[in-house]
PDB file of C-alpha atoms in Angstrom:
ATOM      1  CA  LEU A 110     -45.463  33.001  17.896  1.00  0.00           C
ATOM      2  CA  ILE A 111     -48.555  33.237  19.696  1.00  0.00           C
ATOM      3  CA  GLN A 112     -49.697  29.874  17.506  1.00  0.00           C
ATOM      4  CA  ALA A 113     -46.135  28.402  17.673  1.00  0.00           C
ATOM      5  CA  TYR A 114     -47.048  28.346  21.624  1.00  0.00           C
ATOM      6  CA  VAL A 115     -50.912  27.502  21.224  1.00  0.00           C
ATOM      7  CA  ARG A 116     -49.556  24.086  18.562  1.00  0.00           C
ATOM      8  CA  ARG A 117     -46.211  23.473  20.851  1.00  0.00           C
ATOM      9  CA  HIS A 118     -48.891  23.198  23.398  1.00  0.00           C
ATOM     10  CA  GLN A 119     -51.380  20.797  21.449  1.00  0.00           C
ATOM     11  CA  ALA A 120     -48.238  18.908  21.092  1.00  0.00           C
ATOM     12  CA  LYS A 121     -47.341  18.227  24.565  1.00  0.00           C
ATOM     13  CA  LYS A 122     -50.905  17.762  25.478  1.00  0.00           C
ATOM     14  CA  ARG A 123     -50.899  14.864  22.632  1.00  0.00           C
ATOM     15  CA  PHE A 124     -48.304  12.979  23.167  1.00  0.00           C
ATOM     16  CA  ALA A 125     -48.537  13.149  27.243  1.00  0.00           C
ATOM     17  CA  TYR A 126     -52.083  11.444  26.133  1.00  0.00           C
ATOM     18  CA  LEU A 127     -50.234   9.129  23.587  1.00  0.00           C
ATOM     19  CA  GLN A 128     -47.750   8.024  26.168  1.00  0.00           C
ATOM     20  CA  LYS A 129     -50.581   7.967  28.553  1.00  0.00           C
ATOM     21  CA  LEU A 130     -52.608   5.726  26.667  1.00  0.00           C
ATOM     22  CA  ILE A 131     -49.625   3.251  25.384  1.00  0.00           C
ATOM     23  CA  SER A 132     -48.795   2.940  29.086  1.00  0.00           C
ATOM     24  CA  SER A 133     -52.241   1.436  30.109  1.00  0.00           C
ATOM     25  CA  ILE A 134     -52.315  -0.639  27.152  1.00  0.00           C
ATOM     26  CA  LEU A 135     -49.061  -1.859  27.750  1.00  0.00           C
ATOM     27  CA  ALA A 136     -50.289  -2.531  31.487  1.00  0.00           C
ATOM     28  CA  ILE A 137     -53.554  -4.223  30.061  1.00  0.00           C
ATOM     29  CA  GLN A 138     -51.115  -6.291  28.126  1.00  0.00           C
ATOM     30  CA  ARG A 139     -48.938  -7.064  30.663  1.00  0.00           C
ATOM     31  CA  PHE A 140     -52.249  -8.198  32.684  1.00  0.00           C
ATOM     32  CA  TRP A 141     -53.083 -10.839  30.264  1.00  0.00           C
ATOM     33  CA  LYS A 142     -50.037 -11.821  29.355  1.00  0.00           C
ATOM     34  CA  LEU A 143     -49.726 -13.559  32.674  1.00  0.00           C
ATOM     35  CA  ARG A 144     -53.109 -14.053  33.263  1.00  0.00           C
ATOM     36  CA  ASN A 145     -53.060 -16.140  30.560  1.00  0.00           C
ATOM     37  CA  PHE A 146     -49.466 -17.834  31.370  1.00  0.00           C
ATOM     38  CA  LYS A 147     -50.714 -18.595  34.961  1.00  0.00           C
ATOM     39  CA  MET A 148     -53.476 -20.237  33.483  1.00  0.00           C
ATOM     40  CA  SER A 149     -51.543 -22.471  30.919  1.00  0.00           C
ATOM     41  CA  LEU A 150     -49.317 -23.118  33.840  1.00  0.00           C
ATOM     42  CA  THR A 151     -52.607 -24.200  35.818  1.00  0.00           C
ATOM     43  CA  ARG A 152     -53.891 -26.388  33.520  1.00  0.00           C
ATOM     44  CA  SER A 153     -50.379 -28.099  32.715  1.00  0.00           C
ATOM     45  CA  ILE A 154     -50.623 -28.842  36.208  1.00  0.00           C
ATOM     46  CA  GLN A 155     -54.217 -30.230  35.648  1.00  0.00           C
ATOM     47  CA  ARG A 156     -53.238 -32.147  33.130  1.00  0.00           C
ATOM     48  CA  LYS A 157     -49.543 -34.191  35.059  1.00  0.00           C
ATOM     49  CA  LYS A 158     -51.909 -34.727  37.873  1.00  0.00           C
ATOM     50  CA  ALA A 159     -54.088 -36.207  35.978  1.00  0.00           C
ATOM     51  CA  ALA A 160     -51.192 -38.560  33.863  1.00  0.00           C
ATOM     52  CA  ILE A 161     -50.167 -39.374  37.179  1.00  0.00           C
ATOM     53  CA  LYS A 162     -53.585 -40.341  38.383  1.00  0.00           C
ATOM     54  CA  VAL A 163     -54.041 -42.422  35.030  1.00  0.00           C
ATOM     55  CA  GLN A 164     -50.663 -44.030  35.737  1.00  0.00           C
ATOM     56  CA  THR A 165     -51.749 -44.987  38.766  1.00  0.00           C
ATOM     57  CA  ALA A 166     -54.763 -46.231  38.392  1.00  0.00           C
ATOM     58  CA  TRP A 167     -53.142 -48.336  35.204  1.00  0.00           C
ATOM     59  CA  ARG A 168     -50.470 -49.355  37.937  1.00  0.00           C
ATOM     60  CA  ARG A 169     -52.833 -50.846  40.102  1.00  0.00           C
ATOM     61  CA  TYR A 170     -55.118 -52.237  37.857  1.00  0.00           C
ATOM     62  CA  SER A 171     -51.838 -54.159  36.712  1.00  0.00           C
ATOM     63  CA  CYS A 172     -50.404 -55.165  39.768  1.00  0.00           C
ATOM     64  CA  GLU A 173     -53.705 -56.949  40.827  1.00  0.00           C
ATOM     65  CA  ASP A 174     -54.482 -58.383  37.593  1.00  0.00           C
ATOM     66  CA  THR A 175     -50.836 -59.941  38.250  1.00  0.00           C
ATOM     67  CA  TYR A 176     -51.356 -60.779  41.645  1.00  0.00           C
ATOM     68  CA  ALA A 177     -54.876 -62.614  40.841  1.00  0.00           C
ATOM     69  CA  ARG A 178     -53.214 -64.456  37.836  1.00  0.00           C
ATOM     70  CA  SER A 179     -50.140 -65.353  40.123  1.00  0.00           C
ATOM     71  CA  MET A 180     -53.054 -66.509  43.078  1.00  0.00           C
ATOM     72  CA  PHE A 181     -54.242 -68.454  40.903  1.00  0.00           C
ATOM     73  CA  LEU A 182     -51.396 -70.463  39.005  1.00  0.00           C
ATOM     74  CA  ILE A 183     -50.411 -70.676  43.321  1.00  0.00           C
ATOM     75  CA  ILE A 184     -53.710 -71.970  44.282  1.00  0.00           C
ATOM     76  CA  LYS A 185     -53.982 -74.241  41.834  1.00  0.00           C
ATOM     77  CA  LEU A 186     -50.081 -75.543  41.935  1.00  0.00           C
ATOM     78  CA  GLN A 187     -50.753 -76.468  45.351  1.00  0.00           C
ATOM     79  CA  ALA A 188     -53.758 -78.360  44.548  1.00  0.00           C
ATOM     80  CA  ARG A 189     -52.727 -80.359  42.355  1.00  0.00           C
ATOM     81  CA  THR A 190     -49.497 -81.382  44.959  1.00  0.00           C
ATOM     82  CA  ARG A 191     -51.937 -82.167  48.188  1.00  0.00           C
ATOM     83  CA  ARG A 192     -53.688 -84.184  45.592  1.00  0.00           C
ATOM     84  CA  PHE A 193     -50.326 -86.027  44.392  1.00  0.00           C
ATOM     85  CA  LEU A 194     -49.407 -86.195  48.144  1.00  0.00           C
ATOM     86  CA  ALA A 195     -52.978 -87.616  49.314  1.00  0.00           C
ATOM     87  CA  ARG A 196     -53.155 -90.004  45.890  1.00  0.00           C
ATOM     88  CA  LEU A 197     -49.214 -91.123  47.215  1.00  0.00           C
ATOM     89  CA  GLY A 198     -50.600 -91.682  51.317  1.00  0.00           C
ATOM     90  CA  THR A 199     -53.755 -93.815  49.886  1.00  0.00           C
ATOM     91  CA  ARG A 200     -51.178 -95.810  47.469  1.00  0.00           C
ATOM     92  CA  ARG A 201     -49.466 -96.511  50.582  1.00  0.00           C
ATOM     93  CA  TRP A 202     -52.051 -97.392  52.274  1.00  0.00           C
ATOM     94  CA  ASN A 203     -53.447 -99.420  50.232  1.00  0.00           C
ATOM     95  CA  ASP A 204     -50.025-101.447  49.353  1.00  0.00           C
ATOM     96  CA  SER A 205     -49.886-101.476  52.970  1.00  0.00           C
ATOM     97  CA  ALA A 206     -53.447-103.244  53.750  1.00  0.00           C
ATOM     98  CA  THR A 207     -52.445-105.415  50.705  1.00  0.00           C
ATOM     99  CA  ASN A 208     -48.952-106.615  52.407  1.00  0.00           C
ATOM    100  CA  ILE A 209     -50.805-106.753  55.874  1.00  0.00           C
ATOM    101  CA  GLN A 210     -53.976-108.713  53.689  1.00  0.00           C
ATOM    102  CA  ARG A 211     -51.184-110.938  51.992  1.00  0.00           C
ATOM    103  CA  ILE A 212     -49.183-112.261  54.727  1.00  0.00           C
ATOM    104  CA  TRP A 213     -52.960-112.984  57.062  1.00  0.00           C
ATOM    105  CA  ARG A 214     -53.626-115.203  54.067  1.00  0.00           C
ATOM    106  CA  GLY A 215     -50.158-116.957  53.734  1.00  0.00           C
ATOM    107  CA  PHE A 216     -51.170-117.778  57.559  1.00  0.00           C
ATOM    108  CA  ASN A 217     -54.437-119.119  57.468  1.00  0.00           C
ATOM    109  CA  CYS A 218     -53.630-121.289  54.455  1.00  0.00           C
TER     110      CYS A 218
END
């Protein structure tokens, strides 16, 4: 009877110790799983922010390049237009001067 009581008491102590140990292990696992989840979440947020920065930089570069090319072509077109108009104006002036000279020479002869 005493031996059974002692064994039962030892079994209860061992069972309580194992339950405490298991709950401690589960608490540690829960802590590390939560920590790993938070770290992976933080990493994914950081990756997303990094991707956004790369995309922003690329878009800015692309827009600046497109703008620079457009401005280059616009300036070239303006220069050619101005040159054409200047030549046209010079030709009109030359034609007018030639007409005046022709008329003047016609009166002098």
